[in-house]
Amino acid sequence: MKKEEDFSEWYNEIVELANLTDKRYPIKGMNVWTPYGWKIMRHIDTFIRQECDVTGHDEVCFPLLIPETEFQKEKDHIKGFDAEVYWVTHAGLNELDIKLLLRPTSETAMYPIFALWVRSHSDLPLKTYQIVNTFRYETKMTRAFIRVREIHFFESHTCHVDYDDAQRQVEEDFVILEQIMKRLCLPYLLLKRTDWDKFPGAFYTVGVDTLMPEGKSLQLGSIHHYKENFSRPYDIKYEAADGSMKYCHQTTFGMSERLLGAVVGVHGDDKGLALPPEIAPFQVVIIPILAKGKVEAVSAEAQKLKQELAAAGIRVVLDDKDERPGSKFYNWEIKGVPLRLELGMRDIEGGKVSYAVRLDGRKGTFDRGQVVAQVKETLETIVKQMQEGAKERMFGRIQTIESADTIPSKVVRFGWCGDPECGHAFEQKTELKLLGTPYTGENFKGKCIICGKETDKAAYAARAM
Ligand code: ZN
């Protein structure tokens, strides 16, 4: 499995070998979460919940089915999702008068109810989120976690008194995002999408993109300001302090199991997964090195070590199966456990514990008496190393170009005057997707790559995954 040679093949092989998912379920693109994959996803979900909860969002859970009549209220939204929707047409033996669809996202499920919940300005802001499965009929080739038809999905939906308050929510979403991405050690770009690529129904969309090793971009999430685009058709209005009725301004923030796909793609290597310690189901694996006549003594000491680490809140597994240590090393490397501890008679006698770091293979010994503190410190170092390494690799894949005639096999950054005509011309000429312009100001001075006009705006483009 060579990651650099054939990323696609490497990715497919790794998710199978690490047993993150079972793709044998008899519906294409609807995969089974295995215990190991689900453990990782649960950690990610836990971080999302924590960040949403501390910022005053309430978790809700809306029905999976949406009546066609509600779905049809916002015209751009329907146009954007029409071709991707799964329909329920029968209930038992009866054909339904009003067809039902499986949520592709939950605006049209939530907003008729938000119209009932929001009455007065004192009900605002309304800040909700849910983590549920959504369904989209993907016609492109499916890929575990990255392009699936049943999607493990996070979505926050908020209502506000006016544009500015909704704008503040967008800014808060960036903070929430940063907290989560730090723990996943994933670098990303925040790019304001072009008007022709924004979310169906949004006023504007900010895409969260990371870059995959083969130089393609992967959208990990998106944050939208809806203005009144949904509150008008769904009649979400409130009585202002002066007694007048006003429509809410709304935002959403969505992310999915793609986060896990990105972790696999960004951090993994030819040996398998490399998991960031914060989401690793097991942060440490202990492998006893059992020599004849010493089995009991070593096993007992390994058990003790495991209990000490577990008591300190470290997620640890003791692999005492009857297998050769070499094959155990190999298996836990595939699974991406950040830190391996080895304990043999010689270690015990010397008051040491041997270790190996999954990320870079470095080895050494901890003092038995200090092992808890040293393990914790090492895990923290690994987090920093993963954050910095991934960032360096991502920015190394971005190349600033001044002409659209020859395009490197990388993600490109270039001047764009912002005129849609120049944008379309660029996309046509290069066959790249224009990802958008940096949401937060980025110093740039140059010329529009198409029309040559002076511009201080940079744009990014890539092949999308
Ligand atoms: Zn131009």
Tab-separated table of N, CA, C and O in Angstrom, residues 23-110:
chain	number	residue	atom	x	y	z
A	23	LYS	N	-18.149	-2.568	4.039
A	23	LYS	CA	-18.828	-2.098	2.829
A	23	LYS	C	-19.663	-3.195	2.174
A	23	LYS	O	-20.135	-3.018	1.062
A	24	ARG	N	-19.847	-4.308	2.873
A	24	ARG	CA	-20.556	-5.424	2.231
A	24	ARG	C	-22.070	-5.340	2.380
A	24	ARG	O	-22.791	-6.193	1.910
A	25	TYR	N	-22.567	-4.313	3.054
A	25	TYR	CA	-24.015	-4.162	3.173
A	25	TYR	C	-24.610	-4.073	1.765
A	25	TYR	O	-24.052	-3.381	0.903
A	26	PRO	N	-25.743	-4.755	1.538
A	26	PRO	CA	-26.219	-4.843	0.144
A	26	PRO	C	-26.891	-3.591	-0.437
A	26	PRO	O	-27.742	-3.706	-1.308
A	27	ILE	N	-26.526	-2.416	0.024
A	27	ILE	CA	-26.915	-1.188	-0.688
A	27	ILE	C	-25.640	-0.378	-0.877
A	27	ILE	O	-24.936	-0.081	0.094
A	28	LYS	N	-25.361	-0.056	-2.112
A	28	LYS	CA	-24.142	0.672	-2.426
A	28	LYS	C	-24.133	2.035	-1.736
A	28	LYS	O	-25.133	2.756	-1.765
A	29	GLY	N	-23.011	2.378	-1.105
A	29	GLY	CA	-22.908	3.686	-0.473
A	29	GLY	C	-23.556	3.752	0.906
A	29	GLY	O	-23.581	4.806	1.526
A	30	MET	N	-24.120	2.660	1.354
A	30	MET	CA	-24.643	2.613	2.719
A	30	MET	C	-23.836	1.556	3.457
A	30	MET	O	-24.046	0.358	3.289
A	31	ASN	N	-22.885	2.047	4.230
A	31	ASN	CA	-21.921	1.152	4.847
A	31	ASN	C	-22.244	0.924	6.319
A	31	ASN	O	-22.987	1.681	6.918
A	32	VAL	N	-21.654	-0.128	6.848
A	32	VAL	CA	-21.880	-0.465	8.254
A	32	VAL	C	-20.765	0.147	9.093
A	32	VAL	O	-19.590	0.041	8.738
A	33	TRP	N	-21.145	0.816	10.165
A	33	TRP	CA	-20.140	1.300	11.109
A	33	TRP	C	-19.680	0.113	11.952
A	33	TRP	O	-20.468	-0.477	12.673
A	34	THR	N	-18.420	-0.217	11.877
A	34	THR	CA	-17.861	-1.285	12.715
A	34	THR	C	-17.571	-0.708	14.091
A	34	THR	O	-17.516	0.518	14.251
A	35	PRO	N	-17.367	-1.576	15.096
A	35	PRO	CA	-17.073	-1.038	16.432
A	35	PRO	C	-15.892	-0.055	16.428
A	35	PRO	O	-15.953	0.994	17.063
A	36	TYR	N	-14.832	-0.374	15.702
A	36	TYR	CA	-13.650	0.491	15.748
A	36	TYR	C	-13.906	1.846	15.087
A	36	TYR	O	-13.585	2.895	15.633
A	37	GLY	N	-14.534	1.808	13.916
A	37	GLY	CA	-14.859	3.058	13.219
A	37	GLY	C	-15.836	3.907	14.020
A	37	GLY	O	-15.691	5.132	14.119
A	38	TRP	N	-16.817	3.244	14.600
A	38	TRP	CA	-17.838	3.982	15.358
A	38	TRP	C	-17.253	4.617	16.622
A	38	TRP	O	-17.640	5.712	17.012
A	39	LYS	N	-16.296	3.935	17.239
A	39	LYS	CA	-15.644	4.512	18.432
A	39	LYS	C	-14.978	5.838	18.068
A	39	LYS	O	-15.046	6.811	18.818
A	40	ILE	N	-14.317	5.876	16.926
A	40	ILE	CA	-13.641	7.113	16.515
A	40	ILE	C	-14.678	8.201	16.232
A	40	ILE	O	-14.562	9.340	16.688
A	41	MET	N	-15.721	7.819	15.492
A	41	MET	CA	-16.760	8.804	15.145
A	41	MET	C	-17.422	9.342	16.410
A	41	MET	O	-17.762	10.528	16.493
A	42	ARG	N	-17.608	8.481	17.402
A	42	ARG	CA	-18.236	8.942	18.652
A	42	ARG	C	-17.381	9.983	19.358
A	42	ARG	O	-17.894	10.921	19.959
A	43	HIS	N	-16.063	9.795	19.298
A	43	HIS	CA	-15.193	10.819	19.906
A	43	HIS	C	-15.348	12.148	19.168
A	43	HIS	O	-15.408	13.208	19.776
A	44	ILE	N	-15.406	12.074	17.847
A	44	ILE	CA	-15.571	13.306	17.062
A	44	ILE	C	-16.908	13.963	17.430
A	44	ILE	O	-16.984	15.169	17.678
A	45	ASP	N	-17.961	13.149	17.489
A	45	ASP	CA	-19.286	13.679	17.843
A	45	ASP	C	-19.280	14.305	19.243
A	45	ASP	O	-19.934	15.321	19.483
A	46	THR	N	-18.557	13.681	20.140
A	46	THR	CA	-18.490	14.207	21.511
A	46	THR	C	-17.890	15.615	21.513
A	46	THR	O	-18.389	16.514	22.180
A	47	PHE	N	-16.835	15.808	20.731
A	47	PHE	CA	-16.222	17.148	20.656
A	47	PHE	C	-17.196	18.153	20.055
A	47	PHE	O	-17.287	19.294	20.498
A	48	ILE	N	-17.919	17.720	19.021
A	48	ILE	CA	-18.902	18.616	18.396
A	48	ILE	C	-19.960	19.004	19.423
A	48	ILE	O	-20.299	20.183	19.584
A	49	ARG	N	-20.470	18.001	20.150
A	49	ARG	CA	-21.493	18.286	21.165
A	49	ARG	C	-20.962	19.243	22.222
A	49	ARG	O	-21.633	20.203	22.613
A	50	GLN	N	-19.748	18.972	22.703
A	50	GLN	CA	-19.171	19.844	23.744
A	50	GLN	C	-19.113	21.291	23.275
A	50	GLN	O	-19.501	22.202	23.990
A	51	GLU	N	-18.617	21.482	22.056
A	51	GLU	CA	-18.443	22.849	21.560
A	51	GLU	C	-19.794	23.527	21.330
A	51	GLU	O	-19.939	24.721	21.578
A	52	CYS	N	-20.754	22.766	20.841
A	52	CYS	CA	-22.090	23.351	20.632
A	52	CYS	C	-22.747	23.667	21.973
A	52	CYS	O	-23.387	24.712	22.128
A	53	ASP	N	-22.586	22.776	22.928
A	53	ASP	CA	-23.224	22.995	24.224
A	53	ASP	C	-22.657	24.229	24.929
A	53	ASP	O	-23.417	25.035	25.461
A	54	VAL	N	-21.338	24.380	24.908
A	54	VAL	CA	-20.770	25.538	25.629
A	54	VAL	C	-21.092	26.862	24.932
A	54	VAL	O	-21.000	27.914	25.543
A	55	THR	N	-21.483	26.808	23.673
A	55	THR	CA	-21.844	28.048	22.994
A	55	THR	C	-23.364	28.253	22.973
A	55	THR	O	-23.883	29.050	22.183
A	56	GLY	N	-24.057	27.495	23.830
A	56	GLY	CA	-25.484	27.754	24.015
A	56	GLY	C	-26.404	27.177	22.961
A	56	GLY	O	-27.531	27.630	22.793
A	57	HIS	N	-25.929	26.149	22.237
A	57	HIS	CA	-26.814	25.445	21.309
A	57	HIS	C	-27.525	24.322	22.059
A	57	HIS	O	-26.945	23.704	22.951
A	58	ASP	N	-28.766	24.035	21.682
A	58	ASP	CA	-29.490	22.912	22.259
A	58	ASP	C	-29.586	21.800	21.232
A	58	ASP	O	-29.928	22.035	20.074
A	59	GLU	N	-29.324	20.569	21.700
A	59	GLU	CA	-29.434	19.438	20.769
A	59	GLU	C	-30.904	19.056	20.604
A	59	GLU	O	-31.652	18.996	21.573
A	60	VAL	N	-31.298	18.820	19.366
A	60	VAL	CA	-32.661	18.390	19.057
A	60	VAL	C	-32.581	17.145	18.177
A	60	VAL	O	-31.487	16.736	17.777
A	61	CYS	N	-33.710	16.546	17.900
A	61	CYS	CA	-33.729	15.398	16.997
A	61	CYS	C	-35.042	15.407	16.228
A	61	CYS	O	-36.091	15.137	16.793
A	62	PHE	N	-34.969	15.775	14.979
A	62	PHE	CA	-36.167	15.886	14.136
A	62	PHE	C	-36.380	14.596	13.347
A	62	PHE	O	-35.449	13.834	13.122
A	63	PRO	N	-37.644	14.377	12.906
A	63	PRO	CA	-37.940	13.166	12.129
A	63	PRO	C	-37.133	13.066	10.840
A	63	PRO	O	-36.715	14.064	10.257
A	64	LEU	N	-36.950	11.823	10.434
A	64	LEU	CA	-36.198	11.506	9.216
A	64	LEU	C	-36.995	11.838	7.955
A	64	LEU	O	-36.435	12.209	6.929
A	65	LEU	N	-38.333	11.702	8.047
A	65	LEU	CA	-39.166	11.885	6.856
A	65	LEU	C	-39.699	13.309	6.759
A	65	LEU	O	-40.073	13.907	7.768
A	66	ILE	N	-39.724	13.812	5.537
A	66	ILE	CA	-40.200	15.175	5.283
A	66	ILE	C	-41.299	15.103	4.214
A	66	ILE	O	-41.086	14.482	3.171
A	67	PRO	N	-42.452	15.737	4.454
A	67	PRO	CA	-43.491	15.726	3.416
A	67	PRO	C	-43.060	16.547	2.197
A	67	PRO	O	-42.430	17.600	2.345
A	68	GLU	N	-43.408	16.062	1.034
A	68	GLU	CA	-43.052	16.753	-0.205
A	68	GLU	C	-43.520	18.214	-0.181
A	68	GLU	O	-42.839	19.113	-0.681
A	69	THR	N	-44.677	18.458	0.434
A	69	THR	CA	-45.239	19.812	0.463
A	69	THR	C	-44.325	20.798	1.204
A	69	THR	O	-44.223	21.964	0.823
A	70	GLU	N	-43.663	20.332	2.273
A	70	GLU	CA	-42.736	21.220	3.000
A	70	GLU	C	-41.445	21.400	2.207
A	70	GLU	O	-40.879	22.486	2.142
A	71	PHE	N	-41.005	20.323	1.606
A	71	PHE	CA	-39.749	20.335	0.853
A	71	PHE	C	-39.807	21.342	-0.298
A	71	PHE	O	-38.798	21.927	-0.684
A	72	GLN	N	-41.010	21.555	-0.829
A	72	GLN	CA	-41.142	22.383	-2.032
A	72	GLN	C	-41.226	23.878	-1.775
A	72	GLN	O	-41.341	24.662	-2.712
A	73	LYS	N	-41.150	24.281	-0.509
A	73	LYS	CA	-41.396	25.698	-0.222
A	73	LYS	C	-40.261	26.639	-0.638
A	73	LYS	O	-40.508	27.809	-0.880
A	74	GLU	N	-39.036	26.157	-0.651
A	74	GLU	CA	-37.931	27.049	-1.015
A	74	GLU	C	-37.371	26.579	-2.362
A	74	GLU	O	-36.796	25.502	-2.456
A	75	LYS	N	-37.530	27.393	-3.386
A	75	LYS	CA	-37.332	26.918	-4.765
A	75	LYS	C	-35.883	26.528	-5.111
A	75	LYS	O	-35.650	25.494	-5.706
A	76	ASP	N	-34.915	27.369	-4.692
A	76	ASP	CA	-33.518	27.049	-5.004
A	76	ASP	C	-33.091	25.761	-4.308
A	76	ASP	O	-32.324	24.968	-4.829
A	77	HIS	N	-33.604	25.626	-3.097
A	77	HIS	CA	-33.257	24.474	-2.284
A	77	HIS	C	-33.696	23.180	-2.987
A	77	HIS	O	-32.934	22.223	-3.078
A	78	ILE	N	-34.913	23.177	-3.507
A	78	ILE	CA	-35.417	21.986	-4.208
A	78	ILE	C	-34.557	21.686	-5.422
A	78	ILE	O	-34.170	20.561	-5.673
A	79	LYS	N	-34.259	22.772	-6.169
A	79	LYS	CA	-33.472	22.580	-7.389
A	79	LYS	C	-32.137	21.926	-7.053
A	79	LYS	O	-31.638	21.090	-7.776
A	80	GLY	N	-31.556	22.340	-5.916
A	80	GLY	CA	-30.251	21.825	-5.522
A	80	GLY	C	-30.283	20.364	-5.098
A	80	GLY	O	-29.290	19.664	-5.226
A	81	PHE	N	-31.403	19.913	-4.568
A	81	PHE	CA	-31.432	18.564	-3.990
A	81	PHE	C	-32.296	17.559	-4.734
A	81	PHE	O	-32.233	16.365	-4.465
A	82	ASP	N	-33.108	18.065	-5.652
A	82	ASP	CA	-34.072	17.220	-6.353
A	82	ASP	C	-33.517	15.879	-6.828
A	82	ASP	O	-34.101	14.829	-6.597
A	83	ALA	N	-32.363	15.944	-7.464
A	83	ALA	CA	-31.811	14.739	-8.089
A	83	ALA	C	-31.182	13.789	-7.083
A	83	ALA	O	-30.756	12.697	-7.439
A	84	GLU	N	-31.114	14.209	-5.810
A	84	GLU	CA	-30.406	13.402	-4.816
A	84	GLU	C	-31.332	12.770	-3.781
A	84	GLU	O	-30.875	12.140	-2.842
A	85	VAL	N	-32.640	12.984	-3.953
A	85	VAL	CA	-33.555	12.635	-2.878
A	85	VAL	C	-34.107	11.209	-3.013
A	85	VAL	O	-34.409	10.752	-4.106
A	86	TYR	N	-34.198	10.517	-1.900
A	86	TYR	CA	-34.889	9.221	-1.830
A	86	TYR	C	-36.325	9.461	-1.399
A	86	TYR	O	-36.572	10.196	-0.431
A	87	TRP	N	-37.260	8.833	-2.097
A	87	TRP	CA	-38.679	9.046	-1.805
A	87	TRP	C	-39.321	7.831	-1.167
A	87	TRP	O	-39.022	6.705	-1.528
A	88	VAL	N	-40.241	8.104	-0.246
A	88	VAL	CA	-41.111	7.057	0.290
A	88	VAL	C	-42.489	7.308	-0.331
A	88	VAL	O	-43.057	8.383	-0.139
A	89	THR	N	-42.973	6.345	-1.066
A	89	THR	CA	-44.236	6.546	-1.783
A	89	THR	C	-45.373	5.710	-1.216
A	89	THR	O	-46.536	5.954	-1.504
A	90	HIS	N	-45.027	4.697	-0.426
A	90	HIS	CA	-46.061	3.821	0.117
A	90	HIS	C	-45.932	3.703	1.629
A	90	HIS	O	-44.830	3.750	2.168
A	91	ALA	N	-47.072	3.531	2.283
A	91	ALA	CA	-47.094	3.164	3.692
A	91	ALA	C	-47.891	1.873	3.759
A	91	ALA	O	-49.098	1.876	3.463
A	92	GLY	N	-47.224	0.792	4.066
A	92	GLY	CA	-47.902	-0.500	3.983
A	92	GLY	C	-48.359	-0.735	2.556
A	92	GLY	O	-47.582	-0.585	1.628
A	93	LEU	N	-49.639	-1.021	2.399
A	93	LEU	CA	-50.157	-1.304	1.055
A	93	LEU	C	-50.733	-0.065	0.384
A	93	LEU	O	-51.160	-0.099	-0.758
A	94	ASN	N	-50.761	1.039	1.123
A	94	ASN	CA	-51.395	2.243	0.582
A	94	ASN	C	-50.393	3.172	-0.084
A	94	ASN	O	-49.312	3.409	0.462
A	95	GLU	N	-50.769	3.692	-1.198
A	95	GLU	CA	-49.950	4.717	-1.817
A	95	GLU	C	-50.230	6.030	-1.092
A	95	GLU	O	-51.390	6.365	-0.817
A	96	LEU	N	-49.177	6.753	-0.753
A	96	LEU	CA	-49.363	7.984	0.025
A	96	LEU	C	-49.904	9.111	-0.864
A	96	LEU	O	-49.492	9.253	-2.011
A	97	ASP	N	-50.816	9.925	-0.316
A	97	ASP	CA	-51.310	11.104	-1.041
A	97	ASP	C	-50.185	12.113	-1.203
A	97	ASP	O	-50.001	12.723	-2.235
A	98	ILE	N	-49.461	12.311	-0.099
A	98	ILE	CA	-48.309	13.221	-0.137
A	98	ILE	C	-47.060	12.380	0.077
A	98	ILE	O	-46.888	11.758	1.124
A	99	LYS	N	-46.216	12.357	-0.949
A	99	LYS	CA	-44.983	11.574	-0.845
A	99	LYS	C	-44.113	12.105	0.287
A	99	LYS	O	-44.170	13.286	0.638
A	100	LEU	N	-43.274	11.246	0.841
A	100	LEU	CA	-42.342	11.647	1.901
A	100	LEU	C	-40.923	11.418	1.402
A	100	LEU	O	-40.670	10.475	0.654
A	101	LEU	N	-40.018	12.283	1.824
A	101	LEU	CA	-38.637	12.061	1.414
A	101	LEU	C	-37.745	11.856	2.633
A	101	LEU	O	-38.076	12.304	3.735
A	102	LEU	N	-36.643	11.145	2.425
A	102	LEU	CA	-35.646	10.991	3.480
A	102	LEU	C	-34.805	12.256	3.493
A	102	LEU	O	-34.338	12.688	2.442
A	103	ARG	N	-34.618	12.852	4.665
A	103	ARG	CA	-33.907	14.142	4.725
A	103	ARG	C	-32.539	14.057	4.042
A	103	ARG	O	-31.728	13.193	4.382
A	104	PRO	N	-32.274	14.974	3.106
A	104	PRO	CA	-30.921	15.104	2.576
A	104	PRO	C	-30.137	16.085	3.450
A	104	PRO	O	-28.915	16.112	3.464
A	105	THR	N	-30.857	16.882	4.217
A	105	THR	CA	-30.423	17.884	5.163
A	105	THR	C	-31.747	18.328	5.783
A	105	THR	O	-32.791	17.957	5.265
A	106	SER	N	-31.731	19.086	6.889
A	106	SER	CA	-33.000	19.183	7.628
A	106	SER	C	-33.708	20.535	7.626
A	106	SER	O	-34.643	20.729	8.401
A	107	GLU	N	-33.295	21.455	6.774
A	107	GLU	CA	-33.995	22.744	6.738
A	107	GLU	C	-35.502	22.562	6.652
A	107	GLU	O	-36.266	23.140	7.423
A	108	THR	N	-35.927	21.735	5.683
A	108	THR	CA	-37.358	21.660	5.396
A	108	THR	C	-38.111	20.813	6.424
A	108	THR	O	-39.335	20.815	6.447
A	109	ALA	N	-37.354	20.084	7.257
A	109	ALA	CA	-37.997	19.381	8.374
A	109	ALA	C	-38.157	20.327	9.562
A	109	ALA	O	-39.183	20.340	10.238
A	110	MET	N	-37.142	21.134	9.794
A	110	MET	CA	-37.118	21.951	11.014
A	110	MET	C	-37.915	23.246	10.898
A	110	MET	O	-38.533	23.691	11.860
